[in-house]
Amino acid sequence: MGFFDKIKAGLTRTKENISNIGHSFDQLFAGELDDDFYDELEESLILADTGMDTTLELVEELRGRVREEHIKTVEEARECMCRVITDAMTVGEPTLNLSTKPAVVLFIGVNGVGKTTTIGKIGHQLKNERKKVLLCAADTFRAAAAEQLTIWAERSGVEIIKQHEGADPAAVVFDAASAAKARRADVVLIDTAGRLHNKQNLMNELNKISRVIDRELPDCARETLLVLDATTGQNGLIQAKQFKEAAGITGIVLTKLDGTAKGGIAIAIAKELGVPVKYAGVGEGIDDLKPFDAAEFAQALI
Ligand code: GDP
């Protein structure tokens, strides 16, 4: 299944949610292009957890374009709404920058959001692209974190660098950087312990990791991906804002889009944070992670 079908299947719950409580998008786009239409569109977007601010801005933008483009039918308005959503979500480079050898991708996010699973899936995809991948288990706070990552490394057939529980995360990153150079790895995927209860701690830790990368792998292409659980809806957005303040995020991975009734959160996150969603998690399987495509997402939602 391609991204569109997966996302479409994944957004079934979002759509059911909307049609159970309010108006389905399908009903909506079968009526007249009048004030009721805009009210109902707003209601549907809010039910999809797009958030009040983002919803109002999107609908306002649609009204403006409908005027400018002399749009008369709801079918044209639907197509226009897809463009409005796509534009709102197009806020940066949508793909990973892996232009150097090695390139480094740092993963942050609270426990349970699907961070380990995402690293495993991306490792597997990159391996399939014939890249040499190294996983780095820098979440040393829980023994389980390195164990889980090891299982994913085995499943994906990629190498892993780890130390004992309680080790200094920056030391594990140092090991991974050395190994990446020695083994001529293409990509290093680093798992971190993203505890949010103490932002200062998190910042200190990420800064320390960052300095090791600066020193050991100067000029390498670097990404910091925040992994967020779509099922947490607006809470995910609050989490994202806090992480953004603590770390320079270059992209979002939105997991569990298959199990949520709140798919609209993807729009709010990209628009309000100004950070692109780069991947969508649409299941627990190794292939259930898709590069995010805003236009297809908008089509699937609306
Ligand atoms: P971590 O604590 O952030 O490393 O989270 P894990 O990677 O251990 O994932 C937590 C749970 O979420 C596991 O049961 C995963 O199988 C599940 N999970 C991760 N990504 C997805 C996804 O895209 N869809 C679904 N349905 N489950 C997911």
Coordinates of C-alpha atoms and ligand atoms in Angstrom, one line a residue:
M1 CA 0.0 0.0 0.0
G2 CA 1.3 3.5 -0.9
F3 CA 1.3 6.5 1.4
F4 CA -2.1 7.7 0.1
D5 CA -3.9 4.4 0.8
K6 CA -2.2 3.9 4.1
I7 CA -3.0 7.4 5.2
K8 CA -6.5 7.1 3.9
A9 CA -7.0 3.9 5.8
G10 CA -5.3 5.4 8.8
L11 CA -7.5 8.5 8.8
T12 CA -10.7 6.3 8.8
R13 CA -11.0 6.9 12.5
T14 CA -10.6 10.6 12.1
K15 CA -13.4 10.6 9.6
E16 CA -15.7 8.4 11.6
N17 CA -15.1 10.6 14.6
I18 CA -16.2 13.6 12.5
S19 CA -19.3 12.0 11.0
N20 CA -20.4 10.5 14.4
I21 CA -20.4 13.9 16.1
G22 CA -20.8 16.4 13.3
H23 CA -20.7 16.6 9.6
S24 CA -18.6 14.3 7.5
F25 CA -16.3 16.0 5.0
D26 CA -18.1 14.0 2.3
Q27 CA -21.5 15.4 3.3
L28 CA -20.0 18.8 3.7
F29 CA -18.6 18.9 0.2
A30 CA -21.9 17.7 -1.3
G31 CA -23.9 20.8 -0.2
E32 CA -23.9 24.5 -1.2
L33 CA -21.0 27.0 -0.9
D34 CA -22.7 29.2 1.7
D35 CA -22.0 30.4 5.2
D36 CA -23.3 27.1 6.7
F37 CA -20.6 25.4 4.6
Y38 CA -17.8 27.4 6.2
D39 CA -19.3 26.9 9.7
E40 CA -19.6 23.1 9.2
L41 CA -16.1 23.0 7.7
E42 CA -14.7 24.7 10.9
E43 CA -16.6 22.3 13.1
S44 CA -15.3 19.3 11.2
L45 CA -11.7 20.5 11.3
I46 CA -11.9 21.1 15.0
L47 CA -13.4 17.6 15.6
A48 CA -10.3 16.3 13.7
D49 CA -8.2 18.0 16.3
T50 CA -6.8 20.6 14.0
G51 CA -7.1 23.1 16.9
M52 CA -9.0 26.4 17.1
D53 CA -6.3 28.8 15.9
T54 CA -5.2 26.7 12.9
T55 CA -8.8 25.9 11.9
L56 CA -9.8 29.6 11.9
E57 CA -6.7 30.5 9.9
L58 CA -7.3 27.7 7.3
V59 CA -10.9 28.6 6.8
E60 CA -10.1 32.3 6.5
E61 CA -7.5 31.5 3.9
L62 CA -10.1 29.3 2.0
R63 CA -12.6 32.2 2.0
G64 CA -10.0 34.5 0.6
R65 CA -9.0 32.1 -2.2
V66 CA -12.6 31.3 -3.0
R67 CA -13.1 35.1 -3.6
E68 CA -9.9 35.6 -5.5
E69 CA -10.2 32.6 -7.7
H70 CA -14.0 33.1 -8.3
I71 CA -14.8 29.6 -7.0
K72 CA -18.4 28.8 -7.2
T73 CA -18.9 25.1 -6.4
V74 CA -18.1 23.0 -3.3
E75 CA -16.2 20.6 -5.5
E76 CA -13.8 23.4 -6.4
A77 CA -13.7 24.5 -2.8
R78 CA -12.6 21.0 -1.8
E79 CA -9.8 21.1 -4.2
C80 CA -8.8 24.6 -3.0
M81 CA -9.0 23.4 0.7
C82 CA -6.5 20.7 -0.1
R83 CA -4.2 23.3 -1.5
V84 CA -4.7 25.5 1.6
I85 CA -3.8 22.6 3.9
T86 CA -0.8 21.5 1.7
D87 CA 0.6 25.1 1.7
A88 CA 0.1 25.4 5.5
M89 CA 2.1 22.2 6.0
T90 CA 4.8 23.1 3.6
V91 CA 7.2 24.8 6.0
G92 CA 10.6 23.4 5.3
E93 CA 12.6 20.7 3.6
P94 CA 10.3 17.6 3.7
T95 CA 13.0 15.0 3.2
L96 CA 15.9 14.0 5.4
N97 CA 19.2 15.7 4.7
L98 CA 21.7 12.7 4.5
S99 CA 24.1 14.5 2.1
T100 CA 27.3 13.7 4.0
K101 CA 29.0 10.4 4.9
P102 CA 28.2 9.8 7.6
A103 CA 25.0 11.8 8.2
V104 CA 23.6 12.0 11.7
V105 CA 19.9 11.8 12.8
L106 CA 19.1 12.5 16.4
F107 CA 15.7 11.2 17.7
I108 CA 14.0 12.9 20.6
G109 CA 10.6 12.4 22.2
V110 CA 9.0 11.1 25.4
N111 CA 8.7 7.4 26.2
G112 CA 6.0 5.5 24.5
V113 CA 5.6 7.7 21.4
G114 CA 7.2 5.1 19.1
K115 CA 10.7 6.4 19.0
T116 CA 12.5 3.0 19.0
T117 CA 10.0 1.6 16.5
T118 CA 10.6 4.6 14.2
I119 CA 14.4 4.3 14.4
G120 CA 14.0 0.6 13.6
K121 CA 11.8 1.3 10.6
I122 CA 14.0 4.1 9.2
G123 CA 17.1 2.0 9.7
H124 CA 15.4 -0.8 7.7
Q125 CA 14.4 1.6 4.9
L126 CA 17.9 3.1 4.6
K127 CA 19.4 -0.4 4.6
N128 CA 17.1 -1.3 1.7
E129 CA 18.5 1.8 0.0
R130 CA 21.9 0.0 0.4
K131 CA 23.1 2.5 3.0
K132 CA 25.3 1.4 5.8
V133 CA 23.4 2.2 9.0
L134 CA 24.6 2.4 12.6
L135 CA 22.1 2.7 15.5
C136 CA 23.4 4.4 18.6
A137 CA 21.6 3.6 21.9
A138 CA 22.2 6.8 23.8
D139 CA 19.1 6.4 25.9
T140 CA 21.0 4.8 28.8
F141 CA 18.5 5.6 31.5
R142 CA 16.5 2.5 30.9
A143 CA 18.1 -0.9 30.2
A144 CA 15.0 -1.7 28.2
A145 CA 15.7 1.1 25.8
A146 CA 19.0 -0.4 24.5
E147 CA 17.5 -3.9 24.6
Q148 CA 14.5 -2.8 22.4
L149 CA 16.8 -1.0 20.0
T150 CA 19.0 -4.1 19.8
I151 CA 15.9 -6.2 18.7
W152 CA 15.2 -3.6 16.0
A153 CA 18.8 -3.7 14.9
E154 CA 18.6 -7.4 14.5
R155 CA 15.3 -7.2 12.7
S156 CA 16.6 -4.6 10.2
G157 CA 20.0 -6.2 9.9
V158 CA 21.9 -3.1 10.9
E159 CA 24.7 -2.6 13.5
I160 CA 24.2 -1.0 16.9
I161 CA 26.6 0.8 19.3
K162 CA 25.6 0.6 23.0
Q163 CA 27.0 0.7 26.5
H164 CA 25.8 -0.4 30.0
E165 CA 22.7 1.1 31.6
G166 CA 23.6 4.4 33.3
A167 CA 26.5 5.2 31.0
D168 CA 27.0 8.8 29.8
P169 CA 24.9 9.2 26.7
A170 CA 27.5 11.5 25.1
A171 CA 30.1 8.7 25.6
V172 CA 27.9 6.3 23.6
V173 CA 27.6 9.0 20.9
F174 CA 31.4 9.3 20.9
D175 CA 31.7 5.5 20.4
A176 CA 29.1 5.6 17.6
A177 CA 30.9 8.5 15.9
S178 CA 34.2 6.7 16.0
A179 CA 32.6 3.5 14.7
A180 CA 30.9 5.4 11.9
K181 CA 34.3 6.8 10.8
A182 CA 36.1 3.5 11.1
R183 CA 33.4 1.4 9.4
R184 CA 32.6 4.1 6.8
A185 CA 28.9 4.2 7.8
D186 CA 26.5 6.3 5.8
V187 CA 24.0 7.2 8.5
V188 CA 24.1 7.2 12.3
L189 CA 20.6 7.0 14.0
I190 CA 20.8 8.1 17.6
D191 CA 18.2 7.2 20.2
T192 CA 18.1 9.7 23.1
A193 CA 16.3 9.7 26.5
G194 CA 13.8 12.5 25.9
R195 CA 12.6 13.2 29.4
L196 CA 10.6 16.3 29.5
H197 CA 10.1 16.7 33.2
N198 CA 13.2 18.7 33.4
K199 CA 13.8 20.8 30.4
Q200 CA 17.2 22.0 31.6
N201 CA 18.5 18.4 32.0
L202 CA 17.3 17.6 28.5
M203 CA 18.9 20.7 27.1
N204 CA 22.2 20.0 28.8
E205 CA 22.2 16.4 27.6
L206 CA 21.4 17.3 24.0
N207 CA 24.0 20.1 24.1
K208 CA 26.6 17.6 25.3
I209 CA 25.7 15.1 22.6
S210 CA 25.8 17.9 20.1
R211 CA 29.3 19.0 21.1
V212 CA 30.6 15.5 20.7
I213 CA 29.1 15.3 17.2
D214 CA 30.6 18.8 16.3
R215 CA 34.0 17.6 17.4
E216 CA 34.0 14.1 16.1
L217 CA 32.0 14.5 12.9
P218 CA 32.5 18.2 11.9
D219 CA 30.5 19.3 8.9
C220 CA 28.2 16.3 8.9
A221 CA 24.6 16.7 7.8
R222 CA 22.5 16.6 10.9
E223 CA 18.8 16.3 11.6
T224 CA 16.9 16.3 14.9
L225 CA 13.6 14.6 14.6
L226 CA 10.9 14.9 17.3
V227 CA 8.8 11.8 17.5
L228 CA 5.2 12.5 18.4
D229 CA 2.2 10.3 19.1
A230 CA -0.7 11.5 16.9
T231 CA -3.2 9.9 19.3
T232 CA -2.4 12.4 22.0
G233 CA -3.9 15.2 19.9
Q234 CA -3.5 18.7 21.2
N235 CA -1.3 17.4 24.1
G236 CA 1.2 16.4 21.4
L237 CA 1.3 20.0 20.2
I238 CA 2.0 21.3 23.7
Q239 CA 4.8 18.6 24.0
A240 CA 6.2 19.7 20.6
K241 CA 6.4 23.3 21.6
Q242 CA 8.3 22.4 24.8
F243 CA 10.7 20.3 22.9
K244 CA 11.2 22.9 20.3
E245 CA 12.3 25.4 23.0
A246 CA 14.7 22.9 24.4
A247 CA 16.2 21.6 21.1
G248 CA 16.5 22.8 17.5
I249 CA 14.1 20.4 15.8
T250 CA 14.4 20.0 12.0
G251 CA 11.5 17.6 11.5
I252 CA 8.6 15.7 13.1
V253 CA 7.7 12.1 12.9
L254 CA 4.1 11.6 13.6
T255 CA 3.4 8.1 14.8
K256 CA 0.2 6.1 15.2
L257 CA -1.8 8.0 12.5
D258 CA -3.4 4.6 11.9
G259 CA -5.0 4.5 15.4
T260 CA -6.2 8.1 15.8
A261 CA -9.4 10.0 15.5
K262 CA -7.3 13.2 15.6
G263 CA -5.5 13.3 12.2
G264 CA -5.9 17.1 12.0
I265 CA -3.2 17.5 14.6
A266 CA -0.6 17.0 11.8
I267 CA -1.7 20.3 10.3
A268 CA -1.6 22.2 13.6
I269 CA 1.9 20.8 14.4
A270 CA 3.4 21.8 11.0
K271 CA 1.7 25.2 10.9
E272 CA 2.1 26.3 14.5
L273 CA 5.7 25.0 14.9
G274 CA 6.9 25.9 11.5
V275 CA 8.6 22.5 11.4
P276 CA 7.8 20.0 8.6
V277 CA 6.3 16.6 9.3
K278 CA 8.9 14.3 7.6
Y279 CA 7.5 10.8 8.3
A280 CA 4.1 9.3 9.3
G281 CA 3.9 6.1 11.3
V282 CA 0.9 4.1 10.1
G283 CA 1.2 0.8 12.0
E284 CA 3.5 -1.4 14.1
G285 CA 5.1 -3.3 11.2
I286 CA 8.6 -2.7 9.9
D287 CA 7.2 -1.1 6.7
D288 CA 4.6 1.0 8.4
L289 CA 6.5 4.3 8.2
K290 CA 6.0 6.5 5.2
P291 CA 7.8 9.7 4.1
F292 CA 5.2 12.4 4.7
D293 CA 3.5 13.9 1.7
A294 CA 1.4 17.0 2.6
A295 CA -0.6 17.0 -0.6
E296 CA -1.6 13.4 -0.3
F297 CA -2.4 13.8 3.4
A298 CA -4.7 16.7 2.6
Q299 CA -6.4 14.6 -0.1
A300 CA -6.8 11.7 2.3
L301 CA -8.3 13.9 5.1
I302 CA -10.6 16.0 3.0
Ligands
GDP1 P1 9.4 4.5 22.6 O1 9.2 4.4 24.1 O2 9.1 6.0 22.2 O3 10.7 4.0 22.1 O4 8.2 3.7 21.9 P2 8.2 2.3 21.2 O5 8.9 2.4 19.9 O6 8.6 1.2 22.1 O7 6.6 2.2 20.8 C1 5.6 2.2 21.8 C2 4.4 1.4 21.2 O8 3.8 2.1 20.1 C3 4.8 0.0 20.7 O9 3.8 -0.9 21.0 C4 4.8 0.2 19.2 O10 4.5 -1.0 18.4 C5 3.7 1.2 19.0 N1 3.9 2.0 17.8 C6 4.9 2.7 17.3 N2 4.7 3.3 16.2 C7 3.4 3.0 15.8 C8 2.5 3.4 14.7 O11 2.9 4.1 13.8 N3 1.3 2.8 14.7 C9 0.9 2.0 15.8 N4 -0.4 1.5 15.7 N5 1.6 1.7 16.8 C10 2.9 2.2 16.8

